[in-house]
Coordinates of C-alpha atoms in Angstrom, one line a residue:
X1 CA -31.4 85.5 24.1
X2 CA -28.0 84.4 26.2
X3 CA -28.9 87.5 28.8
X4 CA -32.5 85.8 29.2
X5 CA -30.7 82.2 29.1
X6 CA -28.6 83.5 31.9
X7 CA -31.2 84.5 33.7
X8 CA -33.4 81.0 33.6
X9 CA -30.6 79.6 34.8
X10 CA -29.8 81.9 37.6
X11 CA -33.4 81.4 39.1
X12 CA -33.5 77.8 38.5
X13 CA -30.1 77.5 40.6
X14 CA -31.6 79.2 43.5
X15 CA -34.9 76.8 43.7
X16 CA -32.2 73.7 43.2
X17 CA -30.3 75.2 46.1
X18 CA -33.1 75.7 48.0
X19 CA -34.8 72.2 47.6
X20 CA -30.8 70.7 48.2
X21 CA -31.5 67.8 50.8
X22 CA -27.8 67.7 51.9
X23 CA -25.3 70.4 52.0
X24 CA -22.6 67.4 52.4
X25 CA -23.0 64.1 50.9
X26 CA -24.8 61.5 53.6
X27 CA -22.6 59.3 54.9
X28 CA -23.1 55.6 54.4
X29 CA -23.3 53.5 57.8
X30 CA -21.0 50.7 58.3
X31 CA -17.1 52.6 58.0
X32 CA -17.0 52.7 54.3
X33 CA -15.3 55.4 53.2
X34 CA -16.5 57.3 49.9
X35 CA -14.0 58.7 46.8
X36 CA -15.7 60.9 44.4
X37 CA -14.2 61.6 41.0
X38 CA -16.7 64.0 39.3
X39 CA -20.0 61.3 38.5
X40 CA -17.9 58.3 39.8
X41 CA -18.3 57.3 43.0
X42 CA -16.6 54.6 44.8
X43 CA -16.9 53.2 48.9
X44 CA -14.3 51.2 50.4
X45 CA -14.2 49.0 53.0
X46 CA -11.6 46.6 54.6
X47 CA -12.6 43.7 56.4
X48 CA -10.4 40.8 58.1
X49 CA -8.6 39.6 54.8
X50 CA -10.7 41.8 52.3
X51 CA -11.3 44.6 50.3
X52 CA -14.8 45.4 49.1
X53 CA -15.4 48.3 47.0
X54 CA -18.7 49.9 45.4
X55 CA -18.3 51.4 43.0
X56 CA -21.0 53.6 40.9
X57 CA -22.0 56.6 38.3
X58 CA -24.7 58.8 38.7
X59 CA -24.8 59.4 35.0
X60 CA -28.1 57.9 33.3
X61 CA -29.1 56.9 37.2
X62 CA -32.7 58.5 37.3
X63 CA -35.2 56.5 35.9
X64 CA -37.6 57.7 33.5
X65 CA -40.8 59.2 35.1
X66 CA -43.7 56.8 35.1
X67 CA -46.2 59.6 33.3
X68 CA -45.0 60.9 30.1
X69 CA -47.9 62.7 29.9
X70 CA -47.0 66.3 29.1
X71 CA -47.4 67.7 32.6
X72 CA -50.5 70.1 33.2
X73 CA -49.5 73.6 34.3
X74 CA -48.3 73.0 38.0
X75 CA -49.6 75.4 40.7
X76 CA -46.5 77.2 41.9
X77 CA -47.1 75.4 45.0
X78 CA -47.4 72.1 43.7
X79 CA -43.6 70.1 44.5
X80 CA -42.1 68.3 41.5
X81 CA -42.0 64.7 42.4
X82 CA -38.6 63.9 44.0
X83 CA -35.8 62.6 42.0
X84 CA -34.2 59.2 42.7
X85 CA -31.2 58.0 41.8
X86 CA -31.1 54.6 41.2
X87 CA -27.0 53.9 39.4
X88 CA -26.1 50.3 38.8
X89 CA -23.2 49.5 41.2
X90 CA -20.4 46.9 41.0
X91 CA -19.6 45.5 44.3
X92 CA -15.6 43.7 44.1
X93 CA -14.6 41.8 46.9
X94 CA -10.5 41.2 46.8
X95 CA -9.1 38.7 49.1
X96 CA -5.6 39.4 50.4
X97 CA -4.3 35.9 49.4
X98 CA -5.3 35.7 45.6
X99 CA -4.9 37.2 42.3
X100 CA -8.6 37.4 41.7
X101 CA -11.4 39.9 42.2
X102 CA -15.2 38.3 42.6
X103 CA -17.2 41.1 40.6
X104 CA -20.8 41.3 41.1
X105 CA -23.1 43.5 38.9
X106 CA -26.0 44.9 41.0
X107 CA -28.9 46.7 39.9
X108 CA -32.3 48.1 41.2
X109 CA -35.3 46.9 39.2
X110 CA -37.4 49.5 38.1
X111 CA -40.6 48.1 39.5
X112 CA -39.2 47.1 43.1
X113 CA -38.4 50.8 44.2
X114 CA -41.0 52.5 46.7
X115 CA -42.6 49.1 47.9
X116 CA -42.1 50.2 51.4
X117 CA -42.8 47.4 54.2
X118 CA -42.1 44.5 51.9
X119 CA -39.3 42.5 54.5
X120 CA -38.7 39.9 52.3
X121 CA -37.7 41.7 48.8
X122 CA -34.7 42.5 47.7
X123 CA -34.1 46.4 46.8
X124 CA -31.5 45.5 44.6
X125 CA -30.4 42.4 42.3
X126 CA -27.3 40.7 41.2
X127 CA -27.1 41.0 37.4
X128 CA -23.9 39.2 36.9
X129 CA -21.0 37.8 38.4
X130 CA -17.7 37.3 37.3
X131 CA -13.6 37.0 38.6
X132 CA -11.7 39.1 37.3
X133 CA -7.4 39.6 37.8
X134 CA -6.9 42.1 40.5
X135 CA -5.7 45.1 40.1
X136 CA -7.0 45.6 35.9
X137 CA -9.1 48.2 35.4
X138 CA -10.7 46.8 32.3
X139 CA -12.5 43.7 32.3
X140 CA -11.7 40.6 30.3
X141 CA -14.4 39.5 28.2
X142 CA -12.8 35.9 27.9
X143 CA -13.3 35.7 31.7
X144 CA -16.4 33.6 32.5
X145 CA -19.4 35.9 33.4
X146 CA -22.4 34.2 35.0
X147 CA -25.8 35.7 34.2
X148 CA -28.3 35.5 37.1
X149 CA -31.5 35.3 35.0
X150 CA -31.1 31.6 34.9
X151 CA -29.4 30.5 38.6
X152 CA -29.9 28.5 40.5
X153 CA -31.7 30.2 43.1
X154 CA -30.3 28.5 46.3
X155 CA -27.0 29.5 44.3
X156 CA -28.2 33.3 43.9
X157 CA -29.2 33.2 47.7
X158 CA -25.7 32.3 48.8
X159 CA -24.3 35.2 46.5
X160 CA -27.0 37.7 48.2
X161 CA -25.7 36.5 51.9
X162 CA -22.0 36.6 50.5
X163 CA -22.6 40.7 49.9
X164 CA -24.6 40.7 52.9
X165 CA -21.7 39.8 55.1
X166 CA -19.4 41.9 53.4
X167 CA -22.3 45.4 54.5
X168 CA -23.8 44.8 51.3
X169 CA -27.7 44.2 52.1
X170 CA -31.2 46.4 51.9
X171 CA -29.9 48.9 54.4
X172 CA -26.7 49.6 52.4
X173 CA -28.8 49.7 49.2
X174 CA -31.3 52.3 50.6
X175 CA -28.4 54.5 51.7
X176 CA -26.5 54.1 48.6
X177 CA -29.4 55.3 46.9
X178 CA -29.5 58.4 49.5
X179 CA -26.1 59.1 48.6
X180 CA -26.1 58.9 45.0
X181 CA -29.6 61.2 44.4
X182 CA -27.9 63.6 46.8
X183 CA -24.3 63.4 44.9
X184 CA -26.6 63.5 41.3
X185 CA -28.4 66.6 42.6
X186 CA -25.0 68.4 43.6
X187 CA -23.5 67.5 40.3
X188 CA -26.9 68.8 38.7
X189 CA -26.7 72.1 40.0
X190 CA -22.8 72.3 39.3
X191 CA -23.8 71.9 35.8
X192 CA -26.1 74.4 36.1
X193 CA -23.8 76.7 37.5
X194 CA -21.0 75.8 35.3
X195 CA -23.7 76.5 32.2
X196 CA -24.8 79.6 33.5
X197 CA -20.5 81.5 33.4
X198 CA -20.3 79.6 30.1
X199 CA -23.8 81.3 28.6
X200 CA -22.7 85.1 30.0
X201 CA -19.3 84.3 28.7
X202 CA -18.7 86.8 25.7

């Protein structure tokens, strides 16, 4: 069974390999630099007096596929329908001069991706905001976090511009969402990879 096992996995590296967008992550536009730590994924970039950093997981990022049906036998030339990763991010903007760190909670609603040559809509939404002290990794749950679902909307507008200043707008979304299927489909077929020595290991 493990030989067979083996095997699957062998051939279903190649065909990953083979439909492997980018051989290097893409680069996002706009000088942010990228860290990767395994499925963590974090873009830095310094501006007069700040630090804003994105920061993501590609873990759980796909989104379930819109037909659960159980598929009909492809034709062998039939393409699977691409994956997207879509990961939640957390934008932090850190000013120089104070203790605090504005956190905002971004996501991509489920219905809003692939409604190409809508100008006006948002890819990408701002769940919740919050300040929390620089420099702590773990946030405070006594810190005041503001839910978006029911602000103000001149309020929300300001927040979107706010990220939009700082390189965080549509264009930035789109690419983050370029970098993170490629970095989820490099991670995917290290898995496979990694599976594959640990199967034919006796």
């Amino acid at each position: 069974g493990d030989k067979a096992f083996a095997q699957f996995l062998a051939d279903e590296i190649k065909e990953e390999k083979k439909i492997q967008k980018h051989k290097s992550l893409p680069k996002v536009s706009g000088g942010w630099e990228l860290e990767v730590h395994g499925t963590e994924a974090k873009l830095v970039r310094k501006i007069a007096g700040e630090k804003i950093t994105v920061t993501f997981n590609i873990n759980n990022s796909i989104p379930p596929s819109a037909d659960d049906e159980p598929q009909e036998e492809q034709k062998p030339d039939e393409q699977e329908p691409e994956l997207t990763s879509t990961p939640n991010f957390v934008v932090e903007v850190i000013k120089d001069d104070t203790k605090q760190t504005l956190v905002l909670d971004c996501h991509y609603p489920e219905d809003e991706v692939g409604h190409e040559g809508e100008e006006e809509s948002d890819i990408f939404t701002i769940r919740e905001v919050s300040f929390q002290p620089t420099g702590e990794s773990d946030w405070k749950d006594t810190n005041y976090t503001l839910n978006t679902d029911s602000l103000d909307w001149a309020l929300y507008d300001h927040l979107m511009d706010f990220l939009a200043d700082r390189g965080v707008d549509n264009t930035f979304a789109d690419e983050l969402i370029e970098l993170s299927t490629a970095l989820e489909h490099q991670e995917y077929i290290k898995f496979l990879e990694d599976l594959k020595s640990f199967v034919k290991c006796q």
